[in-house]
Amino acid sequence: MGKNTSGNEKHQTNIENEDTLTTRQGHPVTNNQNLRTVGNRGPAMLENYDYIEKISHFDREKVPERIVHARGAGAHGYFETYGTVGDDPVSKYTRAKVFQEKGKQTPVFVRFSTVVHGNHSPETLRDPRGFAVKFYTEDGNWDLVGNNIKIFFIRDAMKFPDMIHAFRPDPVTNIQDSERFFDFCANSPESFHMVTFMYSPWGIPANYRMMQGSGVNAYKWVNNEGKAVLVKYHWEPKQGIKNLTVKEANEIQSTNFNHATQDLYDAIERGDYPEWELFVQIMEDGPHPELDFDPLDDTKLWPEDQFPWLPVGKMVLNKNPENYFTEVEQSAFGTGVLVDGLDFSDDKMLQGRTFSYSDTQRYRGGANYLQLPINAAKKRVATNQEGGQSRHTNDKAPGQNPHVNYEPSSLGGLKEAEQVSKEYTPKVEGNLVRESIDRQSNTKQAGETYRRFEDWERDELITNLVGDLSECAQELQDKMVVLAKEADEEYGRRLREGLENAPKDGSPKNPLGNKDSEKAPEQAVEKGRDAEPY
């Protein structure tokens, strides 16, 4: 390069090599240090195209932050299926191709995240962790979107915005407030099981590599005969599981608030590729009146002794992103992104998430966010979709009549696929109502979880709850003690005694589980070193 394309070698343009900086128009940049000005002091000219392109793009570098799961880290890898579910061929339960044929590998991209806090918040805060996996299958993309904890705070999607509002910073002070958190949870008793997990060390995973993952919602598998079963998904880390106490988390945060992102990146760079085994629990579809809970209730665990964990494959993460923004920040997941052989259950949280998750990605990335490389299927795509912001490609099939962007057509347009397997057609019957599900049993499993905890986990749970609750209104304390006592007598007694003996001079304006952080502004004044103006 470096010579014009007219064939006249005497007329040279700027010399350009493979590493030459250019504008987005492809123009070689000869001066990236200075504006074009009248004299070297200015003023500057509006004709500074290189600068205008550079600064106007810089002004737009950020896309809207995710409402939840803003802080994230990600990696590429593959999922390898065992071809079986337990001792049975997987085809007995699902026709999804991603699970067939032992040893088949499917590319994946995984995004880990924190839920409530912003994009640059510390990764040591008490918060659920997101665990979202995008499978680039031969039938198109499948997103398995979940968290590290296997249950959730609520069972109905109607309450989700209120829950997040209560957990996020106060709209006036912009400071997270534990009283707002407990105000919501004490008045939403179904949240008590999740509160028990979140205020224990399980609320602060040591890093992303050493935490579990779960689909949380109940889904369905469908086989070739059109028969379906309920399933729940669980990722188990082969690196083991590690959680942190508040003291340990604070020590880490004082030196590095990106520790989990760094841990994931460094492990992959050194070839220590993290692995998870994927298990499923299977249940016949139906209400299961023999259980003391509804299987579609996201606040409940399916007991492992009744519904064993069955291994179906493993996932290995072996490649870091080449660019954080284009891959991690622009990656988009949705609970409704399913392939043939996978289906929805009637889980009310799943139904609500299926609209919300994809809708928020259209808000963030525009109508064509699925054309971005990180989100695009790794197979042929042919649609009749047109236009929209940032449309990158024309989704037409080879040989398709370009004048036909509708279906049906006899003039060379796209046609429907031929369905081979029997369609799943569940029967739905009932009155349209606005009611909570039956068999709520809000505290029983919280008690079982409390009793499964090790002694140090129970101690940390009580200490953390007392620390935050003691600074909340008495009415909220009383309600939480009642829930704890319903769950387990010892749990309730220890919480009550801890609250009775706790000092009452604090403020609830703290990150969850970080008692006395409201003293930090005063400490900064006391410890600050005087300086003279300059």
XYZ file of C-alpha atoms in Angstrom:
534
model
C 0.000 0.000 0.000
C 1.031 3.675 0.038
C 0.443 4.330 -3.657
C -2.784 5.395 -5.278
C -4.843 2.965 -7.297
C -4.793 4.919 -10.555
C -1.659 3.225 -11.804
C 0.316 6.497 -11.730
C 3.142 5.603 -9.325
C 4.312 9.221 -9.162
C 1.182 10.172 -7.197
C 1.684 8.818 -3.682
C -0.708 8.933 -0.733
C 0.203 8.481 2.918
C 2.287 5.379 3.566
C 0.137 2.751 5.246
C 1.135 -0.611 6.732
C -0.788 -3.364 8.508
C -0.319 -1.633 11.870
C -1.226 1.872 10.666
C -3.927 3.672 12.663
C -6.956 4.624 10.551
C -10.333 6.247 11.023
C -13.501 4.170 10.713
C -13.678 5.407 7.127
C -10.327 3.715 6.481
C -8.330 6.953 6.258
C -4.738 6.610 7.560
C -4.195 8.893 10.573
C -0.970 10.892 10.244
C -1.319 12.995 13.414
C -3.126 11.570 16.418
C -1.648 14.113 18.844
C -3.004 17.496 17.767
C -6.166 19.193 16.554
C -6.034 21.257 13.376
C -5.984 24.847 14.664
C -5.264 28.427 13.649
C -1.710 28.596 14.907
C -0.492 26.245 17.589
C -2.621 27.947 20.284
C -5.953 27.700 18.437
C -8.816 28.206 17.999
C -9.781 24.825 16.542
C -11.735 24.242 13.358
C -15.033 22.382 13.020
C -13.438 20.573 10.068
C -11.355 18.373 12.401
C -12.924 15.182 11.013
C -10.458 12.770 12.612
C -11.044 14.347 16.016
C -14.819 14.613 15.608
C -15.105 10.941 14.653
C -12.824 9.943 17.521
C -14.485 12.032 20.252
C -18.078 11.471 19.113
C -17.515 7.714 19.248
C -15.854 8.075 22.647
C -18.928 9.958 23.885
C -21.013 6.928 22.943
C -18.671 4.118 24.088
C -20.969 2.926 26.832
C -24.284 1.248 26.213
C -26.970 1.407 28.921
C -25.916 -0.618 31.942
C -27.892 -3.749 32.679
C -30.612 -3.054 35.247
C -29.477 -6.191 37.064
C -26.325 -8.280 36.532
C -24.366 -5.167 35.501
C -20.984 -6.297 36.837
C -19.765 -9.295 34.863
C -16.876 -11.421 33.643
C -16.906 -14.000 30.885
C -15.072 -16.700 28.990
C -15.395 -19.048 26.024
C -15.295 -22.823 26.124
C -17.212 -25.940 25.222
C -19.858 -28.266 26.605
C -19.301 -31.996 26.172
C -22.326 -34.242 26.495
C -22.256 -37.706 28.038
C -25.157 -38.826 25.814
C -26.848 -40.209 28.914
C -28.837 -38.951 31.869
C -27.830 -41.118 34.763
C -28.006 -44.693 33.418
C -30.526 -43.911 30.669
C -29.917 -42.677 27.128
C -30.713 -38.963 27.109
C -33.073 -39.502 24.168
C -35.500 -41.107 26.615
C -36.215 -37.625 27.972
C -35.186 -35.064 25.349
C -34.555 -34.874 21.622
C -32.340 -31.772 21.980
C -29.303 -32.449 19.779
C -26.904 -30.737 22.187
C -27.301 -33.700 24.589
C -27.145 -36.580 22.091
C -24.050 -38.593 21.077
C -21.483 -39.137 23.798
C -18.474 -36.858 23.432
C -20.148 -34.259 21.207
C -18.759 -30.800 21.957
C -20.752 -27.593 21.604
C -19.132 -24.121 21.818
C -20.291 -21.990 24.749
C -19.835 -18.498 26.127
C -20.379 -17.948 29.857
C -21.003 -14.690 31.683
C -20.708 -14.564 35.468
C -22.022 -11.519 37.307
C -23.199 -9.877 40.474
C -26.898 -9.011 40.513
C -27.817 -5.810 42.351
C -24.751 -3.594 42.184
C -23.326 -1.467 39.358
C -20.747 -2.156 36.689
C -17.699 -1.182 38.769
C -18.854 -2.377 42.180
C -16.616 -4.637 44.303
C -16.929 -8.352 43.641
C -16.868 -9.049 47.379
C -20.336 -7.640 48.147
C -23.123 -9.805 49.557
C -25.195 -10.507 46.463
C -26.369 -13.422 44.321
C -24.074 -14.237 41.392
C -25.369 -14.703 37.882
C -24.325 -17.805 35.919
C -25.441 -17.536 32.268
C -24.367 -19.985 29.553
C -24.898 -19.518 25.819
C -24.717 -22.806 23.877
C -24.052 -22.313 20.141
C -25.820 -25.526 19.110
C -26.355 -26.940 15.620
C -30.052 -26.091 16.016
C -29.337 -22.490 17.026
C -28.559 -20.834 20.340
C -29.718 -22.052 23.724
C -29.314 -19.793 26.762
C -29.307 -21.342 30.222
C -29.643 -18.301 32.482
C -29.391 -18.735 36.232
C -27.634 -17.895 39.490
C -25.191 -19.487 41.900
C -27.932 -20.080 44.507
C -30.469 -22.714 43.462
C -33.536 -20.823 44.692
C -34.793 -17.238 44.554
C -36.385 -14.579 46.768
C -39.822 -14.629 45.106
C -42.081 -17.014 43.208
C -44.054 -14.524 41.100
C -42.563 -12.200 38.469
C -44.992 -9.407 39.393
C -42.846 -8.712 42.463
C -39.484 -8.590 40.678
C -39.206 -4.798 40.092
C -40.208 -4.126 43.715
C -37.643 -6.612 44.983
C -34.820 -5.067 42.961
C -35.867 -1.537 43.952
C -35.713 -2.554 47.636
C -32.281 -4.153 47.251
C -30.712 -1.367 45.172
C -29.517 1.930 46.673
C -32.045 4.306 48.219
C -33.427 6.648 45.494
C -32.687 9.680 47.697
C -29.313 8.873 49.289
C -28.034 6.484 46.574
C -26.779 4.223 49.393
C -27.841 0.608 49.843
C -29.956 0.367 52.978
C -30.449 -2.896 54.873
C -33.720 -1.607 56.357
C -35.189 -1.349 52.851
C -33.949 -4.900 52.156
C -35.547 -6.318 55.296
C -38.697 -4.257 54.840
C -39.319 -6.100 51.598
C -38.210 -9.519 52.837
C -40.052 -9.400 56.183
C -43.241 -8.598 54.286
C -42.546 -11.257 51.645
C -42.115 -14.370 53.806
C -41.386 -16.599 50.797
C -37.995 -14.836 50.639
C -36.808 -16.241 53.981
C -35.107 -19.310 52.509
C -33.064 -17.121 50.159
C -32.287 -14.680 52.983
C -30.897 -17.610 54.948
C -28.540 -18.449 52.100
C -27.610 -14.844 51.339
C -26.674 -13.899 54.919
C -24.588 -17.021 55.329
C -21.152 -17.344 53.689
C -22.981 -18.581 50.568
C -23.869 -14.924 49.960
C -20.210 -14.148 49.148
C -18.649 -16.763 46.829
C -14.841 -16.719 46.898
C -14.706 -16.317 43.111
C -16.548 -17.362 39.965
C -14.577 -20.575 39.375
C -15.457 -22.047 42.750
C -19.192 -21.502 42.850
C -22.156 -23.581 41.818
C -24.625 -22.590 39.138
C -28.304 -23.316 38.727
C -31.037 -22.674 36.196
C -33.244 -21.821 39.241
C -36.445 -22.107 37.187
C -38.120 -25.387 36.294
C -37.940 -26.150 32.577
C -39.159 -29.084 30.499
C -37.466 -31.684 28.353
C -39.414 -33.098 25.391
C -38.609 -36.367 23.600
C -39.366 -37.547 20.057
C -42.816 -38.780 21.070
C -43.787 -35.315 22.299
C -43.731 -36.391 25.957
C -42.350 -33.955 28.525
C -40.813 -34.012 31.990
C -39.899 -31.187 34.353
C -36.163 -30.564 34.785
C -33.894 -28.420 36.914
C -30.267 -27.729 35.922
C -27.267 -27.632 38.277
C -23.611 -26.783 37.535
C -21.093 -28.267 39.987
C -17.540 -26.840 39.918
C -14.782 -29.437 39.696
C -12.507 -26.898 41.403
C -14.517 -27.287 44.609
C -16.719 -24.699 46.337
C -15.362 -21.821 48.417
C -17.239 -19.021 50.206
C -16.074 -16.045 52.274
C -16.921 -14.540 55.640
C -17.465 -10.776 55.868
C -14.036 -10.298 57.466
C -12.313 -12.253 54.710
C -14.242 -10.426 51.990
C -13.348 -7.028 53.461
C -9.671 -7.961 53.569
C -9.772 -8.928 49.896
C -11.732 -5.826 48.908
C -9.166 -3.568 50.584
C -6.563 -4.709 48.063
C -8.552 -5.702 44.961
C -12.224 -5.147 44.172
C -11.887 -6.988 40.829
C -10.530 -10.170 42.368
C -13.074 -12.593 40.868
C -12.651 -11.239 37.336
C -8.884 -11.425 37.707
C -9.059 -14.944 39.142
C -11.043 -16.221 36.158
C -8.837 -14.475 33.609
C -5.556 -15.561 35.213
C -6.643 -19.186 35.611
C -7.488 -19.484 31.912
C -4.312 -17.658 30.856
C -2.150 -20.130 32.764
C -4.021 -23.118 31.320
C -5.859 -24.000 34.530
C -9.175 -24.291 32.719
C -12.180 -24.294 35.071
C -14.707 -27.100 34.645
C -18.249 -27.723 35.781
C -20.321 -30.881 35.558
C -23.943 -30.405 34.527
C -26.587 -32.329 36.459
C -30.340 -32.415 36.036
C -33.168 -33.337 38.356
C -36.158 -34.865 36.597
C -39.772 -34.896 37.752
C -42.920 -36.016 35.995
C -44.905 -33.018 34.814
C -47.845 -32.160 37.058
C -48.780 -30.532 40.378
C -47.443 -33.401 42.573
C -49.903 -33.066 45.465
C -47.846 -35.571 47.477
C -45.172 -32.891 47.995
C -45.483 -30.179 50.637
C -44.388 -27.569 48.062
C -45.195 -26.779 44.446
C -42.424 -27.945 42.076
C -42.813 -24.672 40.121
C -42.048 -22.580 43.235
C -38.602 -21.000 42.740
C -38.156 -20.486 46.479
C -37.899 -24.262 46.968
C -35.263 -26.920 46.415
C -36.269 -30.268 44.932
C -35.088 -32.778 47.577
C -32.142 -34.704 46.218
C -33.199 -37.955 47.911
C -36.482 -37.909 45.970
C -35.167 -36.379 42.748
C -31.515 -37.375 42.398
C -28.941 -35.342 40.526
C -28.194 -37.055 37.223
C -25.016 -36.137 35.282
C -25.489 -35.193 31.617
C -22.219 -33.510 30.595
C -19.372 -31.194 31.493
C -18.301 -27.667 30.565
C -14.727 -26.406 30.165
C -13.781 -22.723 29.842
C -10.521 -22.442 27.900
C -10.401 -19.039 26.183
C -10.541 -15.505 27.529
C -12.360 -12.764 25.616
C -10.259 -10.795 23.164
C -12.223 -7.656 23.990
C -14.306 -7.160 27.120
C -16.904 -4.829 25.624
C -17.640 -6.693 22.401
C -17.892 -10.071 24.099
C -18.758 -9.722 27.791
C -20.592 -6.398 27.908
C -22.515 -6.919 24.655
C -23.361 -10.564 25.337
C -27.110 -10.974 25.697
C -29.014 -13.835 27.304
C -32.676 -14.732 27.550
C -34.567 -17.469 29.369
C -36.796 -17.874 26.315
C -33.902 -18.858 24.037
C -34.577 -22.604 23.762
C -33.960 -25.176 21.023
C -36.115 -28.089 19.920
C -36.375 -30.664 22.722
C -36.287 -27.989 25.443
C -39.436 -26.204 26.548
C -40.999 -23.882 29.100
C -42.711 -24.953 32.274
C -45.572 -22.985 33.846
C -43.128 -21.515 36.395
C -44.443 -17.952 36.868
C -40.981 -16.507 37.378
C -39.795 -18.161 34.173
C -42.770 -16.808 32.262
C -42.010 -13.277 33.472
C -38.262 -13.519 32.889
C -38.767 -14.781 29.349
C -40.195 -11.426 28.298
C -38.013 -9.241 30.508
C -34.580 -10.664 29.685
C -34.783 -10.346 25.913
C -36.636 -7.041 26.166
C -33.834 -5.467 28.194
C -31.295 -6.574 25.578
C -33.280 -4.855 22.825
C -33.174 -1.725 24.966
C -29.436 -1.998 25.520
C -28.222 -3.184 22.126
C -31.037 -2.305 19.768
C -33.388 -4.404 17.674
C -30.455 -6.125 15.935
C -28.463 -7.149 19.015
C -28.613 -10.756 17.820
C -26.460 -9.859 14.810
C -23.536 -8.986 17.088
C -20.923 -11.775 16.769
C -21.061 -12.777 20.454
C -24.835 -13.275 20.239
C -25.144 -14.602 16.685
C -25.866 -18.272 16.111
C -22.984 -20.269 14.637
C -25.220 -21.673 11.895
C -27.207 -20.316 8.955
C -29.764 -17.646 9.805
C -32.521 -16.559 7.422
C -35.286 -14.188 8.500
C -37.712 -11.698 7.015
C -36.754 -9.081 9.589
C -35.945 -5.658 8.170
C -34.288 -2.443 9.315
C -33.750 -1.290 12.871
C -30.783 0.451 14.437
C -27.320 -0.986 13.699
C -28.454 -3.634 11.258
C -25.232 -5.337 10.152
C -26.308 -8.049 7.741
C -29.186 -9.013 5.512
C -30.667 -12.267 6.828
C -31.487 -13.716 3.430
C -30.873 -17.260 2.281
C -28.779 -18.026 -0.831
C -31.068 -18.006 -3.849
C -33.870 -16.249 -1.980
C -35.806 -13.715 -4.022
C -34.579 -10.395 -2.518
C -37.930 -8.785 -3.291
C -39.811 -11.176 -1.007
C -39.528 -10.363 2.692
C -42.702 -12.087 3.811
C -44.149 -15.610 4.168
C -45.999 -17.445 2.683
C -44.913 -16.818 -0.879
C -44.767 -18.620 -4.234
C -42.154 -16.218 -5.584
C -38.980 -17.561 -4.025
C -39.349 -16.515 -0.392
C -38.351 -18.356 2.773
C -40.338 -21.447 3.738
C -41.213 -23.163 7.001
C -39.093 -26.038 8.273
C -40.481 -29.546 8.138
C -41.301 -30.828 11.620
C -40.172 -34.411 12.178
C -40.752 -35.156 15.857
C -44.148 -35.056 17.469
C -45.111 -31.653 18.822
C -45.511 -31.240 22.568
C -49.089 -30.143 23.271
C -49.751 -29.776 27.009
C -53.359 -29.383 28.071
C -54.133 -26.195 29.973
C -57.397 -25.694 31.819
C -58.557 -23.383 34.600
C -59.970 -20.027 35.524
C -57.951 -16.856 34.989
C -57.085 -15.610 38.498
C -54.627 -13.400 40.382
C -53.633 -15.767 43.166
C -50.519 -17.155 44.804
C -49.749 -20.831 44.361
C -50.877 -23.231 47.081
C -48.532 -25.140 49.416
C -46.337 -22.147 50.164
C -44.485 -23.601 53.178
C -42.361 -20.465 53.396
C -39.967 -21.455 56.183
C -39.628 -25.265 56.287
C -36.778 -25.538 53.794
C -35.026 -22.556 55.371
C -34.883 -24.591 58.582
C -33.533 -27.611 56.735
C -30.878 -25.420 55.138
C -29.966 -23.918 58.516
C -29.492 -27.393 59.997
C -27.336 -28.486 57.039
C -24.956 -25.582 57.547
C -21.714 -26.226 59.375
C -21.273 -24.562 62.772
C -19.131 -21.721 61.391
C -21.717 -21.053 58.657
C -24.537 -20.816 61.232
C -22.395 -18.510 63.388
C -21.684 -16.243 60.416
C -25.360 -16.250 59.411
C -26.531 -15.127 62.867
C -23.762 -12.529 63.192
C -24.570 -11.036 59.800
C -28.334 -10.994 60.351
C -27.999 -9.453 63.805
C -25.565 -6.844 62.504
C -27.986 -5.543 59.878
C -31.345 -6.246 61.529
C -30.340 -4.578 64.799
C -30.269 -1.258 62.951
C -33.753 -1.739 61.462
C -37.198 -0.877 62.815
C -38.380 -3.094 65.687
C -41.367 -4.277 63.650
C -39.034 -5.708 60.998
C -36.869 -7.381 63.643
C -39.922 -9.025 65.183
C -41.173 -10.319 61.834
C -37.800 -11.806 60.938
C -37.506 -13.509 64.350
C -40.947 -15.086 63.836
C -39.864 -16.454 60.446
C -36.592 -17.769 61.870
C -38.422 -19.497 64.748
C -40.857 -21.096 62.302
C -37.881 -22.400 60.335
C -35.941 -23.777 63.312
C -36.268 -23.222 67.056
C -32.538 -22.678 67.538
C -32.397 -20.353 64.539
C -35.145 -18.170 66.013
C -33.720 -18.210 69.532
C -30.208 -17.244 68.468
C -31.499 -14.446 66.254
C -33.768 -13.097 69.026
C -31.013 -13.222 71.634
C -28.538 -11.600 69.283
C -30.914 -8.741 68.554
C -31.696 -8.247 72.253
C -28.003 -7.903 73.077
C -26.980 -5.844 70.031
C -26.165 -2.120 70.346
C -28.887 0.134 68.914
C -26.776 3.127 67.869
C -26.062 2.152 64.263
C -27.561 3.036 60.909
C -29.037 0.668 58.320
C -27.327 2.616 55.513
C -24.746 -0.077 54.802
C -24.013 -2.563 52.053
C -25.718 -5.786 53.120
C -23.753 -7.576 55.823
C -21.276 -4.712 56.340
C -22.201 -3.387 59.787
C -20.655 -0.061 60.837
C -19.725 0.986 57.308
C -21.734 4.167 57.964
C -18.818 5.244 60.175
C -16.481 5.378 57.168
C -17.178 9.069 56.270
C -16.286 10.165 59.803
C -13.214 7.941 59.814
C -12.075 9.463 56.532
C -12.202 12.934 58.112
C -10.369 11.756 61.238
C -7.674 9.862 59.360
C -7.284 12.327 56.504
C -3.954 14.222 56.355
C -4.086 18.019 56.207
C -2.766 19.671 53.073
C -2.150 23.266 52.050
C -3.754 24.618 48.854
C -1.534 25.080 45.810
